[in-house]
mmCIF file of C-alpha atoms and ligand atoms in Angstrom:
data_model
loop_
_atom_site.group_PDB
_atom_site.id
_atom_site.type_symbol
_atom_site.label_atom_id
_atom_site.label_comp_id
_atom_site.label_asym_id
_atom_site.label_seq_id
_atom_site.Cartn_x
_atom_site.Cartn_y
_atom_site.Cartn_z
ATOM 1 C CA UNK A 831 -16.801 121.251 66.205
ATOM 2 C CA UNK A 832 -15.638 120.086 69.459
ATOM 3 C CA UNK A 833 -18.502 119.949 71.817
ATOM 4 C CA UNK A 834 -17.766 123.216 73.640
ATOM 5 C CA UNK A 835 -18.599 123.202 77.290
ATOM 6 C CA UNK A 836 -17.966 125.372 80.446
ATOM 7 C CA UNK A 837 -19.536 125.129 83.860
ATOM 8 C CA UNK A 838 -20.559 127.433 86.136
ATOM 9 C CA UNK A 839 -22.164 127.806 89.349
ATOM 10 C CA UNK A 840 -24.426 130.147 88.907
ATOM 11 C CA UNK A 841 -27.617 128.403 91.421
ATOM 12 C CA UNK A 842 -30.049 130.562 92.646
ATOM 13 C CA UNK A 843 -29.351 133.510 90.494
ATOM 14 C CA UNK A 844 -31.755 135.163 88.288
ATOM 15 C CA UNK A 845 -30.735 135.879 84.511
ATOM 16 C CA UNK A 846 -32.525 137.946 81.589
ATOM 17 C CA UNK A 847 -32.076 136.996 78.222
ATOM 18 C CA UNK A 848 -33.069 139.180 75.212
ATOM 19 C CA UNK A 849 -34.061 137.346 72.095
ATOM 20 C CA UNK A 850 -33.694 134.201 73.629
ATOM 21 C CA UNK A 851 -36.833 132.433 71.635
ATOM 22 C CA UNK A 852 -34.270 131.321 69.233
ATOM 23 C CA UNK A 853 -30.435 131.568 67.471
ATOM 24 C CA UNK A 854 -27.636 132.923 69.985
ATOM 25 C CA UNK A 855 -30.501 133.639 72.216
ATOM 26 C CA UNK A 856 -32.224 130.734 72.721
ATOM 27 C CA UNK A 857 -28.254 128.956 73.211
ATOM 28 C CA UNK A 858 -27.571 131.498 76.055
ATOM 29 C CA UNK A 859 -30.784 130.476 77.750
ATOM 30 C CA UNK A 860 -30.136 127.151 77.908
ATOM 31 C CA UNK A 861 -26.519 127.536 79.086
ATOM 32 C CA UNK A 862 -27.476 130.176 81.966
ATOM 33 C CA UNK A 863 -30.176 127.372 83.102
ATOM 34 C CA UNK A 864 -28.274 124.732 82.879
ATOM 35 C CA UNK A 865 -25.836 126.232 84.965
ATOM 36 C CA UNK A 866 -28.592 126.496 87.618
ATOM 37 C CA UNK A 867 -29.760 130.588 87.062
ATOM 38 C CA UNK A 868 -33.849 131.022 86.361
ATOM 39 C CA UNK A 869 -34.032 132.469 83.126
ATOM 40 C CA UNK A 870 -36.511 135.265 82.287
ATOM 41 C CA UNK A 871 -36.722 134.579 78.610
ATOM 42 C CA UNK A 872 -37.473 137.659 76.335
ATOM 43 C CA UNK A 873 -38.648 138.129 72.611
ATOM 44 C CA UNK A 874 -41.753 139.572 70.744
ATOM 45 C CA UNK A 875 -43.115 135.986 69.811
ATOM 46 C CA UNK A 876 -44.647 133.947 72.789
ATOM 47 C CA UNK A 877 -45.161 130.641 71.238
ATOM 48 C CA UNK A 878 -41.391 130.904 70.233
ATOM 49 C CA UNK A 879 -40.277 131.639 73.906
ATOM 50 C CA UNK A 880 -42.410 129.086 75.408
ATOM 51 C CA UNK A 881 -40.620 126.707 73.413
ATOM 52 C CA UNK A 882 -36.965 128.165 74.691
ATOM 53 C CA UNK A 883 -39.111 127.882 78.683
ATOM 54 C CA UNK A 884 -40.001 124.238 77.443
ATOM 55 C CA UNK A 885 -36.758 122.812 76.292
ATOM 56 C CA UNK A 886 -35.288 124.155 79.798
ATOM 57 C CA UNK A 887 -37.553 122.709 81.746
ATOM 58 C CA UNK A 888 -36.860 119.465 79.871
ATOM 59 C CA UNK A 889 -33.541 119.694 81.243
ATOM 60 C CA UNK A 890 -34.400 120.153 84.654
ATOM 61 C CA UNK A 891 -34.108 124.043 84.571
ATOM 62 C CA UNK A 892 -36.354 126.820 85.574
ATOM 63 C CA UNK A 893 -37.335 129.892 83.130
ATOM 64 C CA UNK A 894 -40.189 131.795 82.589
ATOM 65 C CA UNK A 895 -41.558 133.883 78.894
ATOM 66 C CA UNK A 896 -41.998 137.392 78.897
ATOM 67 C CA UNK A 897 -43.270 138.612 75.569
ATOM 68 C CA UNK A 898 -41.771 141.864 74.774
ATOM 69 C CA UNK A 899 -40.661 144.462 72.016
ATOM 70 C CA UNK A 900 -37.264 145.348 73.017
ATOM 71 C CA UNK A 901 -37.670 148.763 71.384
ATOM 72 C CA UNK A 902 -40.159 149.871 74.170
ATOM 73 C CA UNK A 903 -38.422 151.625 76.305
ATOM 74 C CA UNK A 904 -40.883 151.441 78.847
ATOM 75 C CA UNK A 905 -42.006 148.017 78.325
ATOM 76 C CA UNK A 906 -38.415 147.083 79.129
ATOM 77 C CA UNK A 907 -37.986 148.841 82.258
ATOM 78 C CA UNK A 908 -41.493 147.273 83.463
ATOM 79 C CA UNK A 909 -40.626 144.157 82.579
ATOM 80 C CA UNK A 910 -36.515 144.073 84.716
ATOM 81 C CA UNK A 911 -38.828 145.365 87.813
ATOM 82 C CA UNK A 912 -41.174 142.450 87.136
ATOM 83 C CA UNK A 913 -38.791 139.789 87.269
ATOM 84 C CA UNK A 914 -36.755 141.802 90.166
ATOM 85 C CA UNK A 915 -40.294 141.589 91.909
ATOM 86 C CA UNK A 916 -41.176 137.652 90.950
ATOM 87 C CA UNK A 917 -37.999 136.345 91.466
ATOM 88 C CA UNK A 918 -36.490 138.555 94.313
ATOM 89 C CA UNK A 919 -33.077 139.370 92.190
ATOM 90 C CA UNK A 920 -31.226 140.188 88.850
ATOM 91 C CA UNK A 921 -27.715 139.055 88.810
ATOM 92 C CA UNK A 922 -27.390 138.459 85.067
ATOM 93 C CA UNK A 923 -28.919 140.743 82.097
ATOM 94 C CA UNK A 924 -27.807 139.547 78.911
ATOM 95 C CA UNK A 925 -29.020 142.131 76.258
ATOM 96 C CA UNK A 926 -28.433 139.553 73.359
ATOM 97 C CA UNK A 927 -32.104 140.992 70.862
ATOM 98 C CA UNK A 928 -31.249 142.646 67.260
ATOM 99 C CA UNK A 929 -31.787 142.678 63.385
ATOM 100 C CA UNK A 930 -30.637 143.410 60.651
ATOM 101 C CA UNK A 931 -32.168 145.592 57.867
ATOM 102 C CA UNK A 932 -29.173 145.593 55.020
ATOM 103 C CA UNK A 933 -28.935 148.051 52.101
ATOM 104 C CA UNK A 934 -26.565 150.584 51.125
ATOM 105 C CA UNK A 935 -26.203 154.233 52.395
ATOM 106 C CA UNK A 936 -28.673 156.161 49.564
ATOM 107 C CA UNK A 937 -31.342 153.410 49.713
ATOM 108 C CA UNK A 938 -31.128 153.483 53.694
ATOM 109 C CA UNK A 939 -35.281 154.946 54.989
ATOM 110 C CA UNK A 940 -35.248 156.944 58.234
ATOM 111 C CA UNK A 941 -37.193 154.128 59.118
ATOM 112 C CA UNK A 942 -34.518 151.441 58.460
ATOM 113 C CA UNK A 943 -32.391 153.393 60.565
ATOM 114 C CA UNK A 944 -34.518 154.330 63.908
ATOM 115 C CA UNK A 945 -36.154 150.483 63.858
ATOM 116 C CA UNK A 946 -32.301 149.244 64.428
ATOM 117 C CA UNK A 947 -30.854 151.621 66.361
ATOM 118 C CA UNK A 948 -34.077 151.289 69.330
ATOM 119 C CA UNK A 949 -33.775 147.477 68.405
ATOM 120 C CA UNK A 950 -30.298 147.044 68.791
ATOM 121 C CA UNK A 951 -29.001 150.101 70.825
ATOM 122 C CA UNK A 952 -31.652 151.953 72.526
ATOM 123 C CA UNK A 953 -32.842 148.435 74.141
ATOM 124 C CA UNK A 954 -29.433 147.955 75.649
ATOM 125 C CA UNK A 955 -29.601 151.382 77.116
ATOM 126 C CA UNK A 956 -32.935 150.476 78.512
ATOM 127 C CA UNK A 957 -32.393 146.775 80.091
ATOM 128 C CA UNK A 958 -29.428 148.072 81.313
ATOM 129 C CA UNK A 959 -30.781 150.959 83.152
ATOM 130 C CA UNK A 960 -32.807 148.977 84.818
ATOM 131 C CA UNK A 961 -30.978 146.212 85.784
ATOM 132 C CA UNK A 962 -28.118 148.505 87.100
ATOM 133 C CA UNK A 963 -31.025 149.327 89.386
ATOM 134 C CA UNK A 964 -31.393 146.502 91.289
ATOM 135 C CA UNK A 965 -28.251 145.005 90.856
ATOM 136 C CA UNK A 966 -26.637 148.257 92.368
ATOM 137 C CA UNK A 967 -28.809 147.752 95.643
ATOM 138 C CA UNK A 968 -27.776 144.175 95.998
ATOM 139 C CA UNK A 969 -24.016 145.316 95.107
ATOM 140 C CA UNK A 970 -23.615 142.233 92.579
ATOM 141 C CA UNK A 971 -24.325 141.764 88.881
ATOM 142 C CA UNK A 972 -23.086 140.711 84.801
ATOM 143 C CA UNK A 973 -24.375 143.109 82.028
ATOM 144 C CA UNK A 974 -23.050 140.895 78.901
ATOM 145 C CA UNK A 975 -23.822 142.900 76.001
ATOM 146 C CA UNK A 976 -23.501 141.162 72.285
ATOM 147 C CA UNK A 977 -22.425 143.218 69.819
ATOM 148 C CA UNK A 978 -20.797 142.235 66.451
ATOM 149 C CA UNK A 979 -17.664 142.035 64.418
ATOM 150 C CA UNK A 980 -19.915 144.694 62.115
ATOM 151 C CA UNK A 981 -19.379 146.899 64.923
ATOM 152 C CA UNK A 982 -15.284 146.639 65.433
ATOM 153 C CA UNK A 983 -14.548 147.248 61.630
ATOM 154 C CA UNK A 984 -18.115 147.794 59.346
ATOM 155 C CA UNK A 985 -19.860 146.358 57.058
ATOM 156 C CA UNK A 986 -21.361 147.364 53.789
ATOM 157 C CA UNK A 987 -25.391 147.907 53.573
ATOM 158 C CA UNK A 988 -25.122 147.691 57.248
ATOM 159 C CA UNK A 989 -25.022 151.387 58.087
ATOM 160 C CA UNK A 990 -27.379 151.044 60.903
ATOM 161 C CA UNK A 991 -26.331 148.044 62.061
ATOM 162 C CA UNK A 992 -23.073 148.682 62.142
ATOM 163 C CA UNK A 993 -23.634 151.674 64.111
ATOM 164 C CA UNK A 994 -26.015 150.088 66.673
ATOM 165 C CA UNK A 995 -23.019 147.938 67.039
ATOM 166 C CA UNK A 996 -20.418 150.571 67.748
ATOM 167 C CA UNK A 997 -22.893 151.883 69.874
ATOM 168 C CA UNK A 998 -22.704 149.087 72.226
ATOM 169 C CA UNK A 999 -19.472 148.940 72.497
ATOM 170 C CA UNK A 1000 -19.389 152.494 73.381
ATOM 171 C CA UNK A 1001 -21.839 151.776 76.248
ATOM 172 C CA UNK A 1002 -20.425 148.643 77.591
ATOM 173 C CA UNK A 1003 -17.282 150.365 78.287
ATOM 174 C CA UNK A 1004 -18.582 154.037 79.917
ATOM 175 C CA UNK A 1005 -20.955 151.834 82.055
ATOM 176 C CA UNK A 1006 -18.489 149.669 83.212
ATOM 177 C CA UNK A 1007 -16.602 152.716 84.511
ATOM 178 C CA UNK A 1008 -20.024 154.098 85.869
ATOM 179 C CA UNK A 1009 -20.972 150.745 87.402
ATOM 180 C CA UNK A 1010 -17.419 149.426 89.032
ATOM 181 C CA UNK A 1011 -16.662 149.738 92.554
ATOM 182 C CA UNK A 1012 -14.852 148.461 95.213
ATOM 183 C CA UNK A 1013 -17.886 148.007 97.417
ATOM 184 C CA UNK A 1014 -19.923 146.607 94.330
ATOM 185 C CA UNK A 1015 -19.545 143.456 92.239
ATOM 186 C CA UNK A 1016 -20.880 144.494 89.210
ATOM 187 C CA UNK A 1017 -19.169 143.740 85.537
ATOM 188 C CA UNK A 1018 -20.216 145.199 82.025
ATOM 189 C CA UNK A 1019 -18.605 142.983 79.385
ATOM 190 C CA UNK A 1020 -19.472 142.644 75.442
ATOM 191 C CA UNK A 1021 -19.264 140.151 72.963
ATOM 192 C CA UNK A 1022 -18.565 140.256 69.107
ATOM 193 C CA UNK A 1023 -19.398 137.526 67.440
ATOM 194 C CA UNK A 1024 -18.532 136.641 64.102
ATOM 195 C CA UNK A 1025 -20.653 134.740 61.376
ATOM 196 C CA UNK A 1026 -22.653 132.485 63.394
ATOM 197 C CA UNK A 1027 -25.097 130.239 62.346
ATOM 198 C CA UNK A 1028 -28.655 131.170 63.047
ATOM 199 C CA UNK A 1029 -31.892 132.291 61.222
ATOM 200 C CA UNK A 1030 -29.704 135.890 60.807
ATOM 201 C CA UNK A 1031 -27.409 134.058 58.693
ATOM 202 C CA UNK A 1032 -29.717 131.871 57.080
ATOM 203 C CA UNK A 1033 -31.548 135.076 55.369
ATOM 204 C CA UNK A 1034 -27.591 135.873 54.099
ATOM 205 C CA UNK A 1035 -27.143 132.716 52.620
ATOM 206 C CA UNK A 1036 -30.953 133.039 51.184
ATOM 207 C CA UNK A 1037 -30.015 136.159 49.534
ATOM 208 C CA UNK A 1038 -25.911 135.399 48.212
ATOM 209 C CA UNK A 1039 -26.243 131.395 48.274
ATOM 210 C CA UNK A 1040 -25.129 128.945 50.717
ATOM 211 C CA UNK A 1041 -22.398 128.489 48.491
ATOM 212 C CA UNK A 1042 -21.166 131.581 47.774
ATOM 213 C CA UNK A 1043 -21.471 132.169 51.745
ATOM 214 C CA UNK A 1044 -19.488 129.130 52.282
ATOM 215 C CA UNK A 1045 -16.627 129.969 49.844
ATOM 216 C CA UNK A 1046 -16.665 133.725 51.936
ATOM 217 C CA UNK A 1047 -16.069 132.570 55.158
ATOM 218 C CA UNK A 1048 -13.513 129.824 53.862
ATOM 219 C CA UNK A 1049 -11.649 132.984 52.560
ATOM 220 C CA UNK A 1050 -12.192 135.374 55.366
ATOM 221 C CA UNK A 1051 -12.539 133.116 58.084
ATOM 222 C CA UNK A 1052 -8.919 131.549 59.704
ATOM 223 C CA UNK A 1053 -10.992 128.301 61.170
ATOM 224 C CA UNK A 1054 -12.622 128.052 57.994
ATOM 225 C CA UNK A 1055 -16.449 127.554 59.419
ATOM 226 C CA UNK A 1056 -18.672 129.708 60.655
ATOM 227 C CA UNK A 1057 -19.489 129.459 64.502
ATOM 228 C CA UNK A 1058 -22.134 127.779 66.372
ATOM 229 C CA UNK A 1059 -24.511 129.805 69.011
ATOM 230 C CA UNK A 1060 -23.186 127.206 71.818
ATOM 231 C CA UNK A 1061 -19.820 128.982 71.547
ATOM 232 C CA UNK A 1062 -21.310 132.665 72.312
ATOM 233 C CA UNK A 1063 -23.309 130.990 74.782
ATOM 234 C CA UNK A 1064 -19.702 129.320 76.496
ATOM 235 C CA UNK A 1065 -18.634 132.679 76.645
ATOM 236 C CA UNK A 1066 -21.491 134.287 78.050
ATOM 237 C CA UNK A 1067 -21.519 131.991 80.867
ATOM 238 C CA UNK A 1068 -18.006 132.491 81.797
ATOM 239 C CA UNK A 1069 -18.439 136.538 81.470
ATOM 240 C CA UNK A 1070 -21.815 135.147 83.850
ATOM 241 C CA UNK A 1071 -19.189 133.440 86.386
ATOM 242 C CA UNK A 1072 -17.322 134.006 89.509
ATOM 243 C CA UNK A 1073 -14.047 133.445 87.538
ATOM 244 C CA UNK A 1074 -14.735 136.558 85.350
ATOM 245 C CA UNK A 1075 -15.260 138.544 88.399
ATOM 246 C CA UNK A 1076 -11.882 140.860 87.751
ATOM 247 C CA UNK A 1077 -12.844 141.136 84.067
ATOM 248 C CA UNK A 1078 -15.013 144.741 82.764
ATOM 249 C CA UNK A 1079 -15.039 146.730 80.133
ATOM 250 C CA UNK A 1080 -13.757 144.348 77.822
ATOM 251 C CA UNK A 1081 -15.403 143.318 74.238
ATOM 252 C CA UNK A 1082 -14.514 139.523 73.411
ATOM 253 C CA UNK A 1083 -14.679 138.587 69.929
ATOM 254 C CA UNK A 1084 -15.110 135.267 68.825
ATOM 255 C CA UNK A 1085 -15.390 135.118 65.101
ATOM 256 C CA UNK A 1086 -12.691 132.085 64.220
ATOM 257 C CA UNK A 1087 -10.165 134.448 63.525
ATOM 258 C CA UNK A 1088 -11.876 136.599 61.053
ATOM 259 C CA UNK A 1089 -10.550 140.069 62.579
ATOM 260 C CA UNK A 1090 -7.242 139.082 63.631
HETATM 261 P P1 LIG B 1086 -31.774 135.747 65.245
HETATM 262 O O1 LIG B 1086 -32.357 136.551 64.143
HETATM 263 O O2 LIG B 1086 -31.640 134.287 65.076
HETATM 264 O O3 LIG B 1086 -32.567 136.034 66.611
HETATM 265 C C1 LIG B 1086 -32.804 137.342 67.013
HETATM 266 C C2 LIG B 1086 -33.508 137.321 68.343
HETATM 267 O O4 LIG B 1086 -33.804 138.681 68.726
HETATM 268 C C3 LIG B 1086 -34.819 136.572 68.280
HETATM 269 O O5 LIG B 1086 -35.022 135.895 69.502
HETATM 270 C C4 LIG B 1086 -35.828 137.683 68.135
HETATM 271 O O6 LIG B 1086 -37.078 137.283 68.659
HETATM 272 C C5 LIG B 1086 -35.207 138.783 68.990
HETATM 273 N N1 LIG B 1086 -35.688 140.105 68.632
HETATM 274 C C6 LIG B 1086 -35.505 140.771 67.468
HETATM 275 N N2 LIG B 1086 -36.144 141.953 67.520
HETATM 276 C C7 LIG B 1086 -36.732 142.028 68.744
HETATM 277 C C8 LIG B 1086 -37.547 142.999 69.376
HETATM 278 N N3 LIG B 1086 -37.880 144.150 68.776
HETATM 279 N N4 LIG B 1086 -37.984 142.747 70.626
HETATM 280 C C9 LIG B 1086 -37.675 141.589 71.260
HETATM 281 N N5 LIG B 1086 -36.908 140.641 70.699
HETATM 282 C C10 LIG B 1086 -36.452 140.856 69.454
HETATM 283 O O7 LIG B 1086 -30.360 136.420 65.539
HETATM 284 P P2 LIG B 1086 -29.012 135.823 66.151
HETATM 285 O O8 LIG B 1086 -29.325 134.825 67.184
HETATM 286 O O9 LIG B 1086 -28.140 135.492 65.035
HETATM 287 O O10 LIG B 1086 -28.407 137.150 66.824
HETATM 288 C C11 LIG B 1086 -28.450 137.395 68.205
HETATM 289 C C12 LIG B 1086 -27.580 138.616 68.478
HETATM 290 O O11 LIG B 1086 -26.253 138.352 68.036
HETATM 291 C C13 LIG B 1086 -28.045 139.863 67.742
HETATM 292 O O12 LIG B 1086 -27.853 140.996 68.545
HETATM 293 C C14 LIG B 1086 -27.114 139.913 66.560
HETATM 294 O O13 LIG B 1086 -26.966 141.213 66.074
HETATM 295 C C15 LIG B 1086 -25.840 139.377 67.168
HETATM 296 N N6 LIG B 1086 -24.908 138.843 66.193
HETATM 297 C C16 LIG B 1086 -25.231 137.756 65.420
HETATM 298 C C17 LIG B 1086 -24.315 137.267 64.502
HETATM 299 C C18 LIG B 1086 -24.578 136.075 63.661
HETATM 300 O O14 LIG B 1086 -23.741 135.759 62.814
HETATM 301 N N7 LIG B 1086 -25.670 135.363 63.812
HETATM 302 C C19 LIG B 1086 -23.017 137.930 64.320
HETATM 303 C C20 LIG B 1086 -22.785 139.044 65.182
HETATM 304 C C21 LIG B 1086 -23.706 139.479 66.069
HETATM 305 P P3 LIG B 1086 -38.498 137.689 68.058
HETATM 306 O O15 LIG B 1086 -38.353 137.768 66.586
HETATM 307 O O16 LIG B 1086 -39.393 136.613 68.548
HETATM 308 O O17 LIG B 1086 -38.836 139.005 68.697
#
């Protein structure tokens, strides 16, 4: 892989990430704060985030941990007036958090369904709210939303997923309308990444074989490999940038190809 890099200015400003203790997360963190935003890092497991807090500090970059279940609704909205509150601003909220719980239709619990959708859906909803907040009062903001390639086309067992998905693709694009302005510089984008690798691919190639896996994406896949967080991470600080300032409403996929 070429190394993939992008800058942006983006000093001074404050971003959130969701489920940035590791995988796509963890990548966007590290991008946004190298770039020169504080990072409010967000995830259920602490010792996990501090490690995403230490490796930007490491590189010279300011972020903070704030332990959270996503699904809280309430818990989410305390925690975007927390940072608003801490660190004076919000100009990025990256709602990037979500499993997976795969099986098919019939064998799909109520449970396997609700945990998702708050996980995936309901917490983009939520962060968003809020952040819309404050970000409408200081007439500047990024919502980057990451969806998935699940939720352009489907996927088998993933019902749920899939759905959550959609959903956000849904929202991105009604609260871009809501959000846009001539008097207000605030952009709702999403992102659909493909077959990346991280710790939600790993369990896939647990359960069908790396090699089976491999052979997949070989077929399905144009570039033939499956992509590295660092490239959602590119994207998310470009959405993040000045230069993406006339883009909203838009979902960017970057999957090699593999929906073309
Ligand atoms: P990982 O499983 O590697 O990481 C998921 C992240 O979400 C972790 O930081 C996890 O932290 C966090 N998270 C999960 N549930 C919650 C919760 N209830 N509250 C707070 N944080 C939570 O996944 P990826 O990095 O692969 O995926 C990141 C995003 O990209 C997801 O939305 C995923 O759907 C999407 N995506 C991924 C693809 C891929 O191929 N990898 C393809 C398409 C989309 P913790 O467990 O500590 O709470």
């Amino acid at each position: 892989m070429a190394d993939a890099r992008i800058s942006a200015d983006l000093t001074d400003q404050v971003a959130i990430v969701t489920g940035a203790s590791r995988g796509i997360g963890k990548a966007i963190a590290l991008r946004l704060a190298e770039s020169g935003a504080k990072v409010a890092c967000v995830a259920r497991s602490a010792d996990k985030l501090a490690e995403t807090v230490s490796e930007v500090e490491s590189a010279g970059g300011v972020a903070a941990a704030y332990p959270c279940d996503v699904a809280d609704t309430d818990a989410a909205t305390k925690l975007v007036e927390q940072v608003a509150e801490e660190w004076g601003r919000v100009d990025v909220m990256v709602n990037n958090a979500g499993i997976t719980r795969d099986t098919l239709l019939p064998r799909m619990s109520d449970e396997d369904w609700d945990t998702v959708i708050a996980t995936n859906l309901r917490s983009v909803f939520a962060f968003s709210r809020a952040a819309a907040g404050v970000m409408m009062r200081a007439k500047r903001g990024r919502i980057i939303n990451i969806s998935s390639t699940s939720g352009l086309r489907g996927n088998e067992a993933q019902a749920n997923y899939s759905a959550s998905k959609a959903g956000v693709i849904g929202f991105t694009r009604t609260v871009a309308r809501e959000l846009a302005s001539k008097r207000r510089a605030i952009t709702v984008n999403a992102i659909c990444p493909g077959f990346i690798a991280t710790d939600m691919t790993d369990a896939l190639k647990k359960a069908a074989g790396e090699e089976a896996v491999t052979e997949r994406i070989k077929a399905v896949v144009p570039l033939q490999r499956e992509g590295q967080p660092q490239e959602i991470a590119d994207a998310v600080v470009f959405l993040a940038s000045d230069s993406a300032a006339y883009i909203t409403g838009q979902v960017l996929t970057i999957d090699g190809g593999m929906t073309c």
